[in-house]
Amino acid sequence: AVLGLQVINNIAIVVLTQKTEGERSFDRWTAVLHMVDILCCCAVLIPIVWQVNTLEKNLEQSDNHDNDEVIDMQEDLTVPEDEFEEAAPMNADSRLASKLKLFRSFYLLVVGYIYFTRIVVYLFATMLDYRHTWLRHFVIELVTLAFYITVGMQFRPMSENPYLTVQQAEASSNGREVEMPSKPAKMKD
């Protein structure tokens, strides 16, 4: 529903920009449509914030539970061999924590981008005279370019990418190691 409202809002903004600037209705509708745009962005971001906070709480509870188990194991001098197999989920928790940190930094980047392009640039544009209105679009394009470059650098392919970690059990096929080609094969026409 929010996405549909944003599409309708953006279409209304495009139609509104075809009217003559300076009319009283233009200023009024521009302010209303920008407010609807900001509310739609908040409606999309609030569930994401809630999900990140829930994941962080679950991860903290899991860490506290694991620490309690480690203390209990240290109190018992004899440790059955079955408990050593439970060490693997701790590795999964660390991978989850690294993914959560990466997602949190991406989320903060998106929030900053939306805040800047929707609110700060709008306030900046209200202070510009008619001859300098092009600066608003220039600043938006510059911030968008910086946003895409930063996201591209953050999720660039790398050897230790936390999203591409493969567990040893997943990498083997019928007891054999799966080898990844170092160079892509050339396609024949």
C-alpha positions in Angstrom: 0.0 0.0 0.0 2.9 2.4 0.9 4.6 1.6 -2.4 1.5 2.4 -4.4 1.0 5.6 -2.4 4.6 6.6 -3.3 4.1 5.9 -7.0 0.9 8.0 -7.0 2.7 10.7 -5.1 5.6 10.8 -7.5 3.2 10.9 -10.5 1.4 13.8 -8.8 4.8 15.6 -8.3 5.6 15.2 -12.0 2.2 16.6 -13.0 2.5 19.4 -10.5 5.9 20.5 -11.9 4.2 21.1 -15.2 2.2 23.9 -13.6 3.5 27.4 -13.4 5.7 27.9 -10.3 4.7 30.7 -8.1 1.0 30.0 -8.0 -0.4 29.7 -4.6 -1.8 26.2 -5.3 1.7 25.1 -6.6 3.3 25.9 -3.3 0.6 24.4 -1.2 0.5 21.1 -3.2 4.3 20.9 -3.3 4.4 21.1 0.5 1.6 18.5 0.9 3.2 16.1 -1.6 6.6 16.4 0.0 5.1 15.6 3.4 3.4 12.5 1.9 6.7 11.4 0.5 8.4 11.8 3.8 5.6 9.9 5.6 5.9 7.1 3.0 9.6 6.9 3.6 9.1 6.6 7.3 6.4 4.0 6.9 8.9 1.9 4.9 11.8 2.5 7.3 10.0 1.8 10.6 9.6 -2.0 10.0 13.2 -2.2 9.0 14.3 -0.5 12.2 12.0 -2.9 14.2 13.5 -5.9 12.4 17.1 -4.8 13.0 16.4 -4.2 16.7 14.7 -7.6 17.0 17.7 -9.4 15.4 20.1 -7.5 17.7 18.1 -8.6 20.8 18.0 -12.2 19.6 21.7 -12.2 18.9 22.4 -10.7 22.4 20.2 -13.3 24.0 21.9 -16.0 22.1 25.4 -14.7 23.2 24.3 -14.5 26.8 22.9 -18.1 26.6 26.2 -19.3 25.0 28.2 -17.6 27.7 26.2 -19.3 30.4 26.8 -22.6 28.7 30.5 -22.0 28.6 30.6 -21.2 32.3 28.6 -24.3 33.1 31.0 -26.4 30.9 34.0 -24.9 32.7 32.5 -25.9 36.1 32.2 -29.5 34.9 35.7 -31.0 34.4 34.4 -33.8 32.2 33.0 -32.6 28.9 31.2 -35.2 26.7 32.3 -35.3 23.1 28.7 -34.4 22.0 29.1 -30.8 23.3 32.0 -30.1 21.0 29.7 -30.5 18.1 27.6 -27.6 19.4 30.5 -25.2 18.9 29.5 -24.9 15.2 26.5 -22.6 15.9 28.7 -20.1 17.6 30.5 -19.7 14.3 27.1 -19.2 12.7 26.3 -16.5 15.3 29.5 -14.6 14.4 28.6 -14.8 10.7 25.1 -13.5 11.7 26.6 -10.7 13.7 28.9 -9.6 10.8 25.9 -9.7 8.4 23.9 -7.7 10.9 26.7 -5.1 11.2 26.8 -4.8 7.4 23.1 -4.5 7.2 23.0 -1.9 9.9 25.6 0.3 8.1 23.6 -0.1 4.9 20.5 0.9 6.7 22.1 4.0 8.2 23.4 4.9 4.8 19.9 4.6 3.3 18.3 6.6 6.1 20.9 9.4 5.6 20.3 9.4 1.9 16.5 9.6 2.3 16.8 12.3 5.0 19.2 14.4 2.9 17.4 14.1 -0.4 13.9 14.5 1.0 14.3 17.0 3.8 17.6 18.9 3.6 17.5 19.5 -0.2 13.9 20.6 0.1 14.8 23.1 2.8 17.9 24.1 0.7 15.7 24.7 -2.4 13.4 27.0 -0.5 16.3 29.4 0.1 17.4 29.5 -3.5 16.3 32.3 -5.9 15.0 31.5 -9.4 18.4 31.7 -11.1 19.9 29.1 -8.8 17.1 26.4 -8.7 19.4 24.1 -10.8 21.5 23.7 -7.7 18.8 21.6 -6.1 18.9 19.0 -8.8 22.7 19.2 -8.9 22.9 18.5 -5.2 20.4 15.6 -5.4 22.4 14.0 -8.3 25.7 14.5 -6.5 24.3 12.9 -3.3 22.8 10.0 -5.3 26.2 9.4 -7.0 27.9 9.4 -3.7 25.3 7.0 -2.3 25.7 4.5 -5.2 29.5 4.6 -5.0 29.4 4.0 -1.2 27.0 1.1 -1.6 29.0 -0.3 -4.4 32.2 -0.1 -2.3 30.4 -1.6 0.7 29.1 -4.6 -1.2 32.0 -5.1 -3.7 33.2 -8.6 -4.3 36.0 -9.6 -2.0 37.6 -12.7 -0.7 36.3 -12.4 2.8 32.7 -11.3 1.9 30.4 -12.4 4.8 27.6 -13.0 2.4 29.5 -15.5 0.4 30.9 -17.7 3.1 30.3 -21.3 2.4 30.4 -23.9 5.2 32.6 -26.9 4.7 29.6 -29.3 4.6 28.0 -27.2 1.9 31.1 -27.1 -0.2 31.6 -30.8 -0.4 29.6 -33.0 -2.7 29.6 -36.7 -1.9 32.8 -36.3 0.1 34.6 -34.5 -2.7 35.7 -30.9 -2.6 34.1 -28.7 -5.2 36.6 -26.6 -7.0 35.6 -23.1 -8.2 37.2 -22.1 -11.5 39.6 -19.2 -11.2 38.5 -17.6 -14.6 35.1 -17.7 -16.2 34.8 -20.0 -19.2 34.6 -18.3 -22.6 31.3 -18.7 -24.3 31.3 -20.0 -27.8 29.0 -18.5 -30.4 
